[in-house]
Every structure is written in structure tokens, then in C-alpha cells.
Short mmCIF file of C-alpha atoms in Angstrom, two decimals:
data_model
loop_
_atom_site.label_atom_id
_atom_site.label_comp_id
_atom_site.label_asym_id
_atom_site.label_seq_id
_atom_site.Cartn_x
_atom_site.Cartn_y
_atom_site.Cartn_z
CA UNK A 1 -0.01 -0.07 -0.01
CA UNK A 2 2.89 2.44 0.75
CA UNK A 3 3.84 2.52 -2.80
CA UNK A 4 0.69 4.28 -3.78
CA UNK A 5 0.77 8.07 -3.35
CA UNK A 6 -2.97 8.10 -2.79
CA UNK A 7 -2.64 5.89 0.08
CA UNK A 8 0.35 7.73 1.60
CA UNK A 9 -1.44 11.18 1.42
CA UNK A 10 -4.59 9.59 3.10
CA UNK A 11 -2.31 8.21 5.89
CA UNK A 12 -0.55 11.47 6.42
CA UNK A 13 -3.96 13.40 6.41
CA UNK A 14 -5.38 10.84 8.93
CA UNK A 15 -2.36 11.27 11.34
CA UNK A 16 -2.46 15.02 11.20
CA UNK A 17 -6.43 15.24 11.34
CA UNK A 18 -6.53 12.94 14.42
CA UNK A 19 -3.89 14.92 16.23
CA UNK A 20 -5.72 18.15 15.71
CA UNK A 21 -8.96 16.69 16.24
CA UNK A 22 -7.84 15.60 19.82
CA UNK A 23 -6.41 19.05 20.46
CA UNK A 24 -9.68 20.70 19.48
CA UNK A 25 -11.85 18.43 21.31
CA UNK A 26 -10.30 19.59 24.45
CA UNK A 27 -11.62 23.03 23.57
CA UNK A 28 -15.10 21.63 22.61
CA UNK A 29 -14.47 22.33 18.94
CA UNK A 30 -14.34 20.02 15.73
CA UNK A 31 -11.59 20.35 12.99
CA UNK A 32 -14.26 21.31 10.64
CA UNK A 33 -15.72 24.01 13.02
CA UNK A 34 -12.26 25.49 13.24
CA UNK A 35 -11.94 25.50 9.44
CA UNK A 36 -15.20 27.29 8.96
CA UNK A 37 -14.17 29.77 11.67
CA UNK A 38 -10.69 30.39 10.18
CA UNK A 39 -12.30 30.86 6.70
CA UNK A 40 -14.83 33.36 7.97
CA UNK A 41 -12.17 35.30 9.96
CA UNK A 42 -9.90 35.56 6.90
CA UNK A 43 -12.52 36.09 4.22
CA UNK A 44 -15.44 38.30 5.15
CA UNK A 45 -18.97 37.54 3.70
CA UNK A 46 -18.63 34.20 2.14
CA UNK A 47 -21.61 32.61 0.69
CA UNK A 48 -22.41 28.97 1.58
CA UNK A 49 -21.10 27.65 -1.79
CA UNK A 50 -17.82 29.62 -1.52
CA UNK A 51 -17.34 28.51 2.10
CA UNK A 52 -18.08 24.85 1.21
CA UNK A 53 -15.25 24.90 -1.32
CA UNK A 54 -12.81 26.67 0.88
CA UNK A 55 -13.46 24.43 3.91
CA UNK A 56 -13.52 21.16 1.79
CA UNK A 57 -16.93 20.07 2.81
CA UNK A 58 -19.89 19.05 0.79
CA UNK A 59 -22.82 21.57 1.04
CA UNK A 60 -25.35 19.56 2.90
CA UNK A 61 -22.86 18.61 5.68
CA UNK A 62 -21.80 22.28 5.71
CA UNK A 63 -25.33 23.59 6.08
CA UNK A 64 -26.01 21.27 9.12
CA UNK A 65 -22.81 22.27 10.78
CA UNK A 66 -23.41 26.00 10.20
CA UNK A 67 -26.91 25.60 11.55
CA UNK A 68 -25.26 24.32 14.73
CA UNK A 69 -22.74 27.11 14.76
CA UNK A 70 -25.61 29.65 14.63
CA UNK A 71 -27.43 28.07 17.45
CA UNK A 72 -24.11 28.27 19.36
CA UNK A 73 -23.84 31.88 18.57
CA UNK A 74 -20.50 31.46 16.71
CA UNK A 75 -21.71 32.72 13.18
CA UNK A 76 -24.76 34.63 11.85
CA UNK A 77 -26.37 34.68 8.42
CA UNK A 78 -26.81 37.84 6.57
CA UNK A 79 -28.78 38.41 3.38
CA UNK A 80 -26.23 39.64 0.66
CA UNK A 81 -26.67 43.17 -0.26
CA UNK A 82 -25.81 42.56 -3.85
CA UNK A 83 -28.14 39.67 -4.31
CA UNK A 84 -30.97 39.15 -1.95
CA UNK A 85 -30.98 35.20 -2.95
CA UNK A 86 -27.43 34.81 -1.45
CA UNK A 87 -26.80 34.45 2.26
CA UNK A 88 -23.42 35.51 3.63
CA UNK A 89 -21.96 33.99 6.77
CA UNK A 90 -20.19 36.25 9.33
CA UNK A 91 -18.38 35.48 12.64
CA UNK A 92 -20.08 36.81 15.83
CA UNK A 93 -17.97 38.34 18.45
CA UNK A 94 -18.21 34.96 20.29
CA UNK A 95 -17.08 33.18 17.18
CA UNK A 96 -14.23 35.51 16.73
CA UNK A 97 -13.17 35.02 20.33
CA UNK A 98 -13.29 31.15 19.94
CA UNK A 99 -11.25 31.53 16.77
CA UNK A 100 -8.57 33.45 18.69
CA UNK A 101 -8.47 30.85 21.47
CA UNK A 102 -8.04 27.83 19.16
CA UNK A 103 -5.94 29.43 16.52
CA UNK A 104 -2.74 29.07 18.70
CA UNK A 105 -3.53 25.28 19.12
CA UNK A 106 -3.51 24.89 15.37
CA UNK A 107 -0.42 26.80 15.06
CA UNK A 108 1.34 24.90 17.76
CA UNK A 109 0.48 21.65 15.77
CA UNK A 110 1.77 23.25 12.47
CA UNK A 111 5.03 24.09 14.44
CA UNK A 112 5.41 20.53 15.60
CA UNK A 113 5.09 19.13 12.27
CA UNK A 114 7.18 21.52 10.42
CA UNK A 115 9.91 21.00 13.01
CA UNK A 116 10.43 17.58 11.64
CA UNK A 117 11.74 19.02 8.36
CA UNK A 118 14.41 21.51 7.38
CA UNK A 119 13.19 24.90 5.87
CA UNK A 120 13.91 23.61 2.28
CA UNK A 121 11.88 20.49 2.80
CA UNK A 122 8.99 22.66 4.15
CA UNK A 123 9.25 24.85 1.07
CA UNK A 124 9.15 21.67 -1.34
CA UNK A 125 6.24 20.07 0.71
CA UNK A 126 4.19 23.14 0.65
CA UNK A 127 4.79 23.70 -3.10
CA UNK A 128 4.05 20.00 -3.95
CA UNK A 129 0.90 19.85 -1.93
CA UNK A 130 -0.38 23.13 -3.41
CA UNK A 131 0.40 21.95 -6.92
CA UNK A 132 -1.23 18.68 -6.17
CA UNK A 133 -4.43 20.32 -4.75
CA UNK A 134 -4.52 22.58 -7.87
CA UNK A 135 -4.16 19.80 -10.45
CA UNK A 136 -5.75 16.83 -8.84
CA UNK A 137 -9.08 18.44 -7.91
#
């Protein structure tokens, strides 16, 4: 199995995801919830379709997760000014506060992963993963 790049990517993803999930669980947060908060913090007024692509989720799953996040007071929906048929998602003050609290946990994990490689390897890894993401999807 280790001779297949698809398998090795899946194995690496699983290891990273499980570690991050355990860290975020201690904060009462899921990895997917973090991705949503992070995306909304960095890119204001995303529609549900834009957000689904950004956070790597299918729209029905995203909708259920956003419904939960709205009920938790982390995000709110706003009718888009440019097109009344579109709904934008925005962080609430609580959502922004929670994002700040968990961001350092994610950055800590990134630092731990990257510490295993020299700077040149990190540069190559980022470039290869970006290129793969751009062309394989």
C-alpha cells in the first residue's frame, strides 16, 4: 500500500487530522468547525457555496454544521446586499473570540509538524501539496 501516493496522502492526512481533532476536542471544537471559523475570519462575507469549497466540505454537511454554529452563537447569516437570494456568513463576536482561542493550538501543531523538516523540505512540501491540490482536484 505504501507504494501508492493516494494511500500515503490519506495516511498523512489521517495522522494530522486525528492529532488536531484531539487538541480541538479539549476545547469543545471540531476540526471542521475550526476550518469554518478560520475561513470566515480571513475572508469576510462568504456565501455557503464559497465556504463549502474553501473548507473542503460538501454543502449539505456544511449546512448542518453552520446551523449548529448559528445556534451556538458562533456565526450569523446575513442576506447579501448585492443579491437577495444569497446568504453570507459572518463571525459573531463569540465566534471571533473562540477562533482566537483555538488558533494557537492549530499553529502549535503546525510548528510541531514543520519542526520535523528543514526549511527547504518545508518549502518543497508546501509547493508540492499546493500543486497537487490545484491539479488533482
